[in-house]
Coordinates of C-alpha atoms and ligand atoms in Angstrom, one line a residue:
M118 CA 0.2 0.2 0.1
N119 CA 1.6 3.4 -1.3
R120 CA 1.7 6.4 1.0
Q121 CA -1.1 8.4 0.5
T122 CA -3.7 5.6 0.4
E123 CA -2.5 4.5 3.8
T124 CA -2.8 8.3 4.6
V125 CA -6.6 8.4 3.8
L126 CA -7.0 5.0 4.7
N127 CA -6.0 6.4 8.3
Y128 CA -8.0 9.9 7.8
H129 CA -11.2 7.6 7.0
H130 CA -10.3 5.5 10.3
R131 CA -9.7 8.5 12.5
T132 CA -12.3 10.4 11.5
K133 CA -15.2 7.8 12.6
H134 CA -18.2 8.6 15.4
S135 CA -19.1 5.7 17.5
L136 CA -21.8 5.4 20.1
E137 CA -18.3 5.5 22.2
R138 CA -16.6 8.8 21.1
Y139 CA -17.4 11.5 18.4
A140 CA -14.6 12.4 15.4
K141 CA -12.0 15.2 16.9
G142 CA -13.8 18.2 16.6
P143 CA -13.7 21.8 18.3
E144 CA -14.2 21.9 22.1
S145 CA -16.5 25.7 21.9
I146 CA -18.0 26.9 19.1
D147 CA -18.3 31.1 19.2
W148 CA -21.1 31.1 16.8
E149 CA -20.3 35.3 16.4
D150 CA -17.1 34.2 15.0
Q151 CA -18.4 31.5 12.1
P152 CA -16.5 32.0 8.7
D153 CA -18.2 34.5 6.0
Q154 CA -20.3 31.5 3.8
F155 CA -20.1 34.2 0.9
R156 CA -16.9 34.6 -0.3
R157 CA -16.1 37.8 -2.3
F158 CA -13.0 39.2 -4.6
S159 CA -11.8 42.4 -4.4
G160 CA -11.0 44.2 -7.1
C161 CA -12.6 42.7 -10.0
D162 CA -15.4 43.5 -11.9
M163 CA -18.5 42.7 -11.4
I164 CA -21.4 41.7 -13.8
T165 CA -24.5 42.1 -12.2
L166 CA -26.6 39.2 -13.3
P167 CA -30.6 39.9 -14.5
L168 CA -33.2 39.4 -12.1
P169 CA -33.0 35.7 -10.5
G170 CA -36.5 34.5 -9.8
A171 CA -38.2 33.2 -13.4
E172 CA -39.9 30.4 -14.2
L173 CA -39.5 27.6 -16.5
K174 CA -42.1 25.9 -18.1
P175 CA -40.7 22.3 -17.9
L176 CA -42.2 19.9 -15.5
F177 CA -39.9 18.6 -13.1
A178 CA -41.4 14.9 -14.6
D179 CA -40.2 16.2 -18.1
L180 CA -37.1 15.4 -16.7
D181 CA -36.8 11.9 -16.9
T182 CA -36.5 13.0 -20.8
P183 CA -34.8 15.3 -20.7
E184 CA -33.8 14.9 -24.5
T185 CA -37.4 16.3 -24.8
I186 CA -37.0 19.9 -23.1
P187 CA -36.1 22.1 -26.3
A188 CA -32.6 23.8 -25.5
K189 CA -33.0 27.7 -24.4
P190 CA -30.4 29.7 -25.9
L191 CA -26.8 30.7 -24.5
N192 CA -27.1 33.7 -23.3
L193 CA -27.0 36.2 -19.8
V194 CA -30.2 35.4 -18.6
N195 CA -30.3 31.3 -19.0
S196 CA -26.3 31.1 -17.6
G197 CA -27.9 33.4 -14.5
L198 CA -31.0 30.8 -14.1
L199 CA -28.7 27.7 -14.4
L200 CA -26.3 29.3 -11.5
E201 CA -29.2 30.6 -9.6
L202 CA -31.5 26.9 -10.1
A203 CA -27.9 25.0 -9.0
F204 CA -26.3 27.6 -6.4
G205 CA -28.2 30.7 -5.8
L206 CA -30.2 31.4 -2.2
S207 CA -33.6 29.5 -2.8
A208 CA -34.6 31.7 1.4
W209 CA -33.7 33.2 4.2
K210 CA -34.5 32.5 7.6
Q211 CA -35.5 34.2 10.6
F212 CA -35.2 34.1 14.3
G213 CA -35.6 36.7 16.3
P214 CA -32.7 38.6 15.7
S215 CA -31.0 35.4 13.5
R216 CA -31.2 35.7 10.3
W217 CA -29.4 32.9 7.5
A218 CA -29.8 31.8 3.5
L219 CA -30.6 28.9 2.7
R220 CA -29.3 27.7 -1.0
S221 CA -30.4 25.8 -4.5
N222 CA -27.7 23.0 -2.9
P223 CA -27.6 21.7 0.3
S224 CA -25.0 22.0 3.1
S225 CA -23.8 20.4 6.4
G226 CA -24.3 22.9 8.6
N227 CA -25.3 25.3 5.6
L228 CA -22.0 26.1 6.2
H229 CA -21.6 26.0 2.7
P230 CA -17.6 25.5 2.1
T231 CA -18.6 25.0 -1.9
E232 CA -17.2 27.5 -4.4
A233 CA -18.9 28.4 -8.4
Y234 CA -17.0 29.7 -11.4
L235 CA -18.0 30.1 -14.5
I236 CA -15.3 29.3 -17.2
S237 CA -16.6 31.6 -20.6
S238 CA -14.8 30.9 -23.9
G239 CA -15.8 32.7 -27.2
N240 CA -20.1 32.4 -26.5
G241 CA -20.4 35.8 -27.4
F242 CA -22.4 37.0 -24.6
I243 CA -20.1 37.4 -21.7
E244 CA -16.3 38.2 -22.6
S245 CA -14.0 35.2 -22.4
G246 CA -12.2 34.1 -19.0
V247 CA -13.3 32.6 -15.6
Y248 CA -16.0 34.1 -13.1
H249 CA -16.9 33.9 -9.4
Y250 CA -20.2 33.6 -8.6
V251 CA -21.6 35.6 -5.5
S252 CA -24.7 33.4 -4.6
H253 CA -25.3 36.8 -2.3
D254 CA -25.8 39.5 -4.7
H255 CA -26.1 36.7 -7.8
S256 CA -23.5 38.6 -9.6
L257 CA -20.4 37.5 -11.0
E258 CA -16.8 39.0 -10.1
R259 CA -14.4 38.7 -12.8
R260 CA -11.5 36.6 -11.9
C261 CA -9.4 36.6 -15.2
R262 CA -9.9 38.3 -18.3
F263 CA -8.6 35.5 -21.1
E264 CA -6.4 37.4 -24.7
G265 CA -7.2 36.8 -27.7
N266 CA -9.5 34.5 -30.3
L267 CA -10.9 31.3 -28.4
P268 CA -12.5 28.7 -30.0
D269 CA -16.2 28.7 -28.8
S270 CA -16.9 26.0 -25.5
G271 CA -19.7 28.2 -24.2
I272 CA -19.5 27.6 -20.8
L273 CA -17.6 25.6 -18.0
I274 CA -19.0 25.1 -14.1
G275 CA -16.1 24.7 -11.8
L276 CA -16.1 24.0 -8.7
S277 CA -13.8 24.4 -5.5
S278 CA -14.1 23.3 -1.7
V279 CA -13.0 25.9 0.8
H280 CA -12.6 23.1 4.0
W281 CA -11.6 25.2 6.4
R282 CA -15.4 26.6 6.3
E283 CA -16.4 22.9 7.3
A284 CA -13.8 22.4 9.5
W285 CA -14.5 25.5 12.2
K286 CA -17.6 23.6 13.1
Y287 CA -17.2 19.7 12.0
G288 CA -13.4 19.4 12.8
E289 CA -11.5 16.7 11.2
R290 CA -14.7 15.1 9.6
A291 CA -15.1 17.9 8.3
F292 CA -13.3 17.3 4.2
R293 CA -16.2 14.4 4.2
Y294 CA -18.8 16.6 4.1
C295 CA -16.8 19.4 1.6
Q296 CA -16.7 16.1 -0.5
H297 CA -20.8 15.2 0.0
D298 CA -21.4 18.7 -0.8
I299 CA -19.4 19.2 -4.2
G300 CA -22.0 15.4 -5.1
H301 CA -24.9 17.5 -3.8
A302 CA -23.5 20.5 -6.3
L303 CA -22.8 18.1 -9.1
G304 CA -26.9 16.9 -8.3
A305 CA -27.9 20.6 -8.4
L306 CA -26.2 21.7 -11.7
R307 CA -27.6 18.9 -13.3
Y308 CA -31.3 19.2 -12.3
A309 CA -30.6 23.1 -13.1
A310 CA -29.6 22.7 -17.0
A311 CA -32.2 19.8 -17.3
A312 CA -34.6 22.7 -16.4
L313 CA -33.2 25.0 -19.4
G314 CA -32.7 21.9 -21.7
W315 CA -28.9 21.6 -21.1
S316 CA -27.2 18.5 -20.1
V317 CA -24.0 18.9 -17.7
E318 CA -20.3 16.7 -19.0
L319 CA -18.4 16.3 -16.3
A320 CA -14.7 16.7 -17.5
A321 CA -13.7 13.6 -15.2
G322 CA -10.2 13.3 -16.9
C323 CA -9.0 16.7 -15.7
S324 CA -6.1 16.6 -12.7
D325 CA -6.8 19.1 -9.8
D326 CA -3.4 20.7 -10.7
A327 CA -5.1 22.1 -13.8
I328 CA -8.8 22.6 -12.3
S329 CA -6.4 25.1 -9.6
Q330 CA -5.0 27.0 -12.7
L331 CA -8.0 27.1 -14.7
L332 CA -10.1 28.7 -11.4
G333 CA -6.6 31.0 -9.8
L334 CA -7.1 28.9 -6.6
D335 CA -3.3 28.2 -7.3
R336 CA -2.6 31.7 -7.0
D337 CA -1.3 34.3 -4.0
D338 CA -4.5 35.7 -3.3
F339 CA -5.8 33.9 -0.8
K340 CA -5.4 34.3 3.1
K341 CA -3.7 31.4 4.9
M342 CA -6.2 28.6 5.7
E343 CA -8.7 30.2 3.9
H344 CA -7.8 28.5 0.7
E345 CA -10.0 26.7 -1.9
F346 CA -9.6 23.1 -3.1
P347 CA -10.2 22.1 -6.8
D348 CA -13.0 19.6 -7.1
M349 CA -14.2 19.4 -10.3
I350 CA -15.3 21.6 -14.3
C351 CA -18.0 20.8 -15.7
R352 CA -18.9 21.7 -19.2
I353 CA -22.7 22.6 -19.9
N354 CA -24.2 21.2 -23.4
T355 CA -26.4 23.5 -24.5
Q356 CA -27.3 22.3 -28.0
S357 CA -26.1 19.3 -30.3
G358 CA -22.9 20.6 -32.0
N359 CA -21.1 21.8 -28.8
Q360 CA -17.1 21.6 -30.1
P361 CA -14.9 19.0 -28.5
L362 CA -14.0 19.7 -25.1
D363 CA -10.6 21.5 -25.1
I364 CA -9.0 21.9 -21.8
K365 CA -5.2 22.7 -23.2
A366 CA -6.3 25.5 -24.5
L367 CA -8.2 27.3 -21.5
L368 CA -5.1 26.1 -19.8
E369 CA -3.1 28.6 -21.7
A370 CA -5.5 30.9 -21.8
A371 CA -5.9 31.4 -18.2
Q372 CA -1.9 31.4 -18.3
L373 CA -1.6 34.4 -20.9
G374 CA -4.6 35.8 -19.2
D375 CA -5.2 39.3 -16.8
W376 CA -6.0 37.9 -13.2
F377 CA -7.7 40.4 -10.9
G378 CA -8.2 40.2 -7.2
K379 CA -7.6 38.8 -3.8
A380 CA -10.2 36.8 -1.7
D381 CA -11.9 38.8 1.3
S382 CA -11.1 37.1 4.7
L383 CA -13.6 35.0 5.5
R384 CA -13.7 37.1 8.7
A385 CA -12.9 34.3 11.2
Y386 CA -10.5 33.2 13.8
H387 CA -8.8 30.2 13.1
M388 CA -8.7 28.8 17.1
Y389 CA -8.5 25.4 15.6
K390 CA -5.8 23.8 13.6
W391 CA -6.7 20.6 11.9
P392 CA -3.7 19.3 9.7
V393 CA -5.0 16.0 8.8
I394 CA -7.5 17.9 6.3
D395 CA -4.8 18.9 4.8
E396 CA -2.8 15.6 4.3
V397 CA -5.5 14.0 3.6
S398 CA -6.3 16.9 0.8
T399 CA -2.6 16.4 -0.5
A400 CA -3.1 12.4 -0.1
A401 CA -6.6 12.7 -3.0
N402 CA -4.9 14.9 -4.9
K403 CA -6.1 13.7 -8.3
P404 CA -3.6 13.4 -11.1
E405 CA -4.8 13.8 -14.6
T406 CA -6.4 10.0 -15.9
E407 CA -7.9 8.8 -19.1
E408 CA -11.9 8.3 -17.6
P409 CA -14.1 5.8 -18.9
N410 CA -17.1 7.1 -20.9
W411 CA -19.5 4.4 -18.7
Q412 CA -23.3 5.1 -19.1
P413 CA -26.0 2.1 -18.9
L414 CA -28.9 1.9 -20.7
R415 CA -32.4 4.6 -19.8
Q416 CA -34.5 2.5 -17.9
P417 CA -38.1 3.6 -18.3
V418 CA -38.7 4.8 -14.2
I419 CA -42.0 4.5 -13.2
A420 CA -43.8 7.9 -13.8
S421 CA -44.2 11.3 -11.3
S422 CA -47.4 12.2 -10.4
C423 CA -45.7 15.7 -9.6
T424 CA -47.2 18.5 -12.2
K425 CA -45.3 21.5 -10.1
T426 CA -42.6 22.5 -12.5
A427 CA -38.7 21.3 -12.2
S428 CA -37.9 25.3 -10.9
Q429 CA -41.0 25.2 -8.4
I430 CA -39.5 22.0 -7.3
I431 CA -35.5 23.2 -7.2
R432 CA -36.9 25.9 -5.0
Q433 CA -38.7 24.8 -2.2
R434 CA -35.9 22.3 -1.5
R435 CA -35.2 22.0 1.8
S436 CA -33.9 20.1 4.8
A437 CA -36.5 18.8 7.2
Q438 CA -35.2 19.3 10.8
Q439 CA -38.2 17.5 12.5
F440 CA -41.3 14.4 11.1
D441 CA -43.9 13.6 11.9
G442 CA -43.7 10.0 13.6
K443 CA -47.3 9.6 13.2
M444 CA -47.8 10.5 9.5
P445 CA -49.5 8.5 7.5
A446 CA -47.4 5.7 5.4
L447 CA -45.8 7.1 2.4
P448 CA -47.3 5.6 -1.1
L449 CA -45.8 2.2 -2.1
T450 CA -45.6 3.9 -5.7
D451 CA -43.5 7.2 -4.5
F452 CA -41.1 4.7 -3.2
Y453 CA -40.3 2.8 -5.7
R454 CA -40.3 6.0 -7.9
M455 CA -37.5 7.6 -5.6
L456 CA -35.5 4.0 -5.4
A457 CA -35.8 3.7 -9.4
A458 CA -34.4 7.6 -9.5
V459 CA -31.0 6.4 -7.7
L460 CA -30.6 3.9 -10.2
P461 CA -27.8 4.8 -12.7
S462 CA -30.1 3.8 -15.5
S463 CA -31.7 6.7 -14.4
A464 CA -31.8 10.6 -15.8
A465 CA -30.5 12.3 -12.7
F466 CA -27.3 10.2 -13.5
E467 CA -26.4 11.0 -17.4
P468 CA -23.6 12.7 -15.5
W469 CA -21.8 10.2 -14.0
R470 CA -20.3 8.2 -16.1
W471 CA -18.8 4.8 -13.7
P472 CA -20.2 2.3 -12.8
P473 CA -22.0 3.0 -9.2
K474 CA -20.0 1.7 -5.9
V475 CA -22.9 3.0 -3.3
H476 CA -25.3 0.9 -2.6
L477 CA -28.8 1.6 -0.4
F478 CA -29.5 -0.3 3.0
I479 CA -32.8 0.6 4.0
F480 CA -34.6 1.3 7.6
V481 CA -38.3 1.3 6.3
H482 CA -40.7 2.2 9.4
R483 CA -43.7 3.6 7.1
V484 CA -44.4 2.6 3.5
E485 CA -47.4 1.5 2.5
G486 CA -47.8 -2.0 2.1
L487 CA -44.6 -2.9 3.1
A488 CA -43.3 -4.5 6.6
S489 CA -40.8 -2.6 8.3
G490 CA -37.7 -3.8 8.3
V491 CA -34.4 -3.8 6.7
Y492 CA -33.7 -3.7 2.7
A493 CA -30.9 -3.2 0.4
L494 CA -30.8 -1.9 -3.2
P495 CA -27.6 -3.1 -5.0
R496 CA -27.2 -0.5 -7.2
H497 CA -25.7 -2.7 -10.0
N498 CA -26.6 -6.2 -10.6
E499 CA -23.0 -7.7 -9.6
A500 CA -23.3 -6.5 -6.3
L501 CA -25.7 -8.4 -4.8
E502 CA -24.0 -11.5 -4.3
P503 CA -20.5 -9.9 -2.9
L504 CA -23.2 -7.6 -0.6
Q505 CA -24.9 -10.3 0.4
A506 CA -21.6 -12.2 1.3
A507 CA -20.2 -9.5 3.6
T508 CA -23.2 -8.6 5.2
L509 CA -24.9 -10.9 8.3
A510 CA -25.4 -14.8 7.7
D511 CA -29.3 -14.3 9.0
F512 CA -30.3 -12.0 6.4
D513 CA -32.7 -13.4 4.1
W514 CA -32.5 -11.5 0.8
Q515 CA -35.3 -12.0 -0.4
K516 CA -35.8 -10.0 -3.8
L517 CA -39.0 -8.3 -4.1
P518 CA -41.8 -8.5 -6.9
G519 CA -41.4 -5.6 -9.7
A520 CA -38.3 -4.8 -11.6
L521 CA -36.4 -2.8 -8.7
P522 CA -33.5 -4.8 -7.3
L523 CA -35.1 -4.0 -3.9
C524 CA -34.8 -7.2 -1.2
R525 CA -36.0 -7.4 1.8
L526 CA -33.0 -8.2 4.7
Y527 CA -35.2 -8.8 7.9
S528 CA -38.4 -7.5 9.1
G529 CA -38.9 -5.7 12.5
D530 CA -39.3 -2.4 13.7
C531 CA -36.2 -0.6 13.1
R532 CA -37.1 3.5 14.2
Q533 CA -34.6 2.5 16.9
I534 CA -31.6 2.0 16.1
A535 CA -32.0 4.0 13.1
K536 CA -32.4 6.8 15.4
T537 CA -29.5 5.9 17.6
L538 CA -27.1 5.1 14.5
S539 CA -27.9 8.3 13.0
C540 CA -26.2 10.1 16.1
H541 CA -29.2 9.4 18.1
Q542 CA -31.1 11.9 15.8
P543 CA -34.9 11.3 15.7
I544 CA -35.1 12.1 12.0
A545 CA -33.8 8.8 10.9
G546 CA -37.0 6.8 13.3
D547 CA -39.4 9.4 12.9
S548 CA -39.5 9.5 9.1
A549 CA -41.0 7.0 6.3
F550 CA -37.1 5.4 6.0
S551 CA -33.7 7.0 6.4
L552 CA -31.1 4.8 4.7
A553 CA -27.6 4.3 4.9
M554 CA -25.2 4.5 1.6
V555 CA -22.4 1.4 2.3
A556 CA -19.8 1.8 -0.4
E557 CA -17.2 -0.2 -2.1
F558 CA -14.6 0.8 0.2
S559 CA -11.3 -0.6 0.3
E560 CA -10.5 -2.2 -3.2
T561 CA -11.6 1.6 -4.5
V562 CA -9.6 3.6 -2.5
K563 CA -6.4 1.4 -3.1
A564 CA -6.9 1.4 -6.8
A565 CA -6.3 5.3 -6.9
P566 CA -6.8 7.2 -3.1
W567 CA -8.1 9.9 -5.2
L568 CA -11.1 7.6 -5.9
Y569 CA -11.9 8.3 -1.7
R570 CA -13.7 12.0 -2.8
R571 CA -15.1 10.5 -5.4
L572 CA -17.1 8.0 -3.6
F573 CA -18.4 11.0 -1.8
W574 CA -19.4 12.6 -4.5
E575 CA -21.4 9.5 -5.8
C576 CA -23.5 9.7 -2.2
G577 CA -24.5 13.8 -2.6
L578 CA -25.5 12.8 -5.8
I579 CA -27.4 10.3 -4.7
G580 CA -28.7 12.5 -1.8
Q581 CA -29.5 15.3 -4.3
V582 CA -32.0 13.4 -5.8
L583 CA -33.5 11.9 -2.7
Y584 CA -33.5 15.4 -1.9
L585 CA -35.7 16.3 -5.3
E586 CA -37.2 13.2 -5.5
A587 CA -39.0 13.7 -2.1
E588 CA -40.0 17.4 -2.8
A589 CA -41.8 16.0 -5.8
A590 CA -43.3 13.7 -3.6
G591 CA -44.6 16.2 -1.5
V592 CA -42.9 15.0 1.1
R593 CA -39.3 15.8 2.3
G594 CA -35.9 14.4 3.0
T595 CA -32.9 15.4 4.6
G596 CA -29.1 14.4 4.4
I597 CA -27.5 13.1 7.5
G598 CA -23.6 13.4 7.8
C599 CA -23.7 11.9 11.6
Y600 CA -23.7 8.5 12.4
F601 CA -21.5 6.3 13.9
D602 CA -20.1 5.0 11.5
D603 CA -18.8 1.1 13.2
N604 CA -22.1 0.9 14.5
V605 CA -23.6 0.9 11.5
H606 CA -21.6 -1.9 9.7
Q607 CA -22.0 -3.9 13.2
V608 CA -26.1 -4.1 12.8
L609 CA -25.4 -4.5 9.2
G610 CA -22.8 -7.9 9.9
I611 CA -19.5 -5.6 7.9
K612 CA -16.9 -6.7 9.3
D613 CA -13.9 -5.4 7.6
D614 CA -13.5 -2.4 5.1
K615 CA -13.9 -3.8 2.1
Y616 CA -18.1 -1.8 2.7
Q617 CA -17.6 0.9 4.1
S618 CA -21.1 3.2 5.0
L619 CA -20.5 6.8 4.2
Y620 CA -23.3 9.0 4.3
H621 CA -27.5 8.5 5.2
F622 CA -30.5 10.1 4.4
T623 CA -34.2 10.1 5.2
V624 CA -37.8 11.3 4.2
G625 CA -40.9 11.8 5.4
K626 CA -43.5 14.2 6.6
A627 CA -41.6 17.6 7.8
L628 CA -43.3 19.1 10.7
E629 CA -42.3 22.7 10.0
D630 CA -41.0 24.8 12.4
K631 CA -43.7 28.1 12.9
R632 CA -41.4 30.2 14.7
L633 CA -39.6 30.8 12.3
E634 CA -40.2 33.4 9.4
T635 CA -39.3 32.7 5.6
L636 CA -38.4 35.6 3.7
P637 CA -38.0 35.9 -0.2
A638 CA -34.5 34.7 -1.5
Y639 CA -33.7 37.8 -3.5
G640 CA -35.7 40.3 -1.6
H641 CA -32.8 42.3 -1.0
L642 CA -31.6 43.0 -4.4
K643 CA -35.3 44.6 -5.2
T644 CA -34.9 47.3 -2.5
Ligands
FMN877 C1 -23.5 16.9 3.4 C2 -24.5 16.7 4.3 C3 -24.9 16.2 5.7 C4 -26.1 16.5 6.7 N1 -25.8 16.5 8.0 C5 -27.4 16.6 8.4 C6 -27.5 15.6 9.8 O1 -26.4 14.9 10.3 N2 -28.3 16.5 10.7 C7 -29.3 17.1 9.9 O2 -30.5 17.6 10.4 N3 -29.4 17.9 9.0 C8 -28.2 17.8 8.4 N4 -27.8 17.8 7.3 C9 -28.5 18.8 6.1 C10 -28.0 20.6 7.0 O3 -27.7 21.0 7.6 C11 -29.1 21.9 5.1 O4 -28.6 21.2 3.8 C12 -28.3 23.4 6.0 O5 -28.9 23.6 7.0 C13 -28.8 24.1 4.6 O6 -30.6 23.6 5.0 P1 -31.3 23.0 3.2 O7 -30.8 22.0 3.0 O8 -32.9 23.1 4.3 O9 -30.8 24.3 2.6 C14 -26.6 17.8 6.0 C15 -26.6 17.9 5.0 C16 -25.8 17.5 3.7 C17 -25.6 18.0 2.8

């Protein structure tokens, strides 16, 4: 095993929560000292995007067949809509004097470590260059102006993470959450693009160093400890006939271009330091790679009964903080629809070009016609047998009728155990169902340490699909990053790190907190 793999595996094991102890985090938190959620660069030209909030016609259900949605023209209005629906504000919440923003993409602890960039090249409506998206103001800060005539690559979206934002609250485990958030952001981008009749193509072969150069993250423009780390570059395909993506030409343009601005301080006091995050980040740095273009045949999913537009569903997405533990059972078709939507053959996984490595173990609490208990959804056929071999011998693995690869493992009330395993959070037991995302772990990380991050991205993408599917079914979801890793493995009978649980999720009937006032997302831009 090489040093990088060892570092990644050590990081994973030392950042486990367990019933006996939580992973290392700050001993105390001063909320007044929370890092600024909104990064800004001083000294850049600003481009104000057209006022956000426009509704798009396609229904959420139309997103099952995105090729039938007419592509919107690529211009400033629609690029602005893409950014808003993927990463923009969706509401403000107020409780007494406290006020906080929510966004289209969720984030562990609402800390939002993910930063988004738009790269424009020869598209004729925005000067070629690199722009940072400020979700608060719905504007672009021009970080780099490219010189010369570049081939038309339309627009690209770059994503990076400010690890410190997350580590401020969660300490060592924060690196995991940053990766989940990137997976959610990719999902958010896919849904936003599909609503515009566009699609997302992950430039998966790119090295992290290349992403850094292109987004200007390797420049000396950031305060110590407030750096951004490169994650991904996506090309947005807006119509057929886009030119092949020439990353080398863009890199050259960034190298020769004029750069502007310095990152403002996040105004946080760096009381605690988490060197293991820097270590794992270095060990999981991705080199340039040849990536496959794997894609399963699209399977028809169970039709959605949702009559709302995709943009409505995207803007109304929230995390439930409390569920109605006495909710009527979730209709079986809604449950099956959600599960079908997280299979790699569904349209939502179009940007994901690798065979799935994450499988679901589901604690069913309240689903019409289904006995309470533990179920499994292997996300590809060959996963079934090894999963069976790696988990409790007592599990039944009884395949349920129908096209879904859903198996019943155990019948019985699992509400308490689900709650206990998810750091005693009632949302895991009061829901219709909650689940653990179990990844093919050690072989993946041993094949290449940077794949560690991709496993979390896959989990985040699954989570984003569940968030939106839950809204469309009239219920609500919540991502769960806090769970007791090895206690989950114990309950499932997993004995080594061939498989590891990397994320949890829960779906049910949300109870509104009436004490909170909800304010419009961009009211502050209209005054
Ligand atoms: C990776 C991840 C982990 C999360 N973990 C938890 C959790 O353990 N418990 C919880 O109540 N909410 C959790 N959440 C929900 C966030 O707190 C929520 O996304 C954030 O407060 C923003 O609110 P919103 O989703 O309504 O926009 C998680 C979200 C993400 C993306």
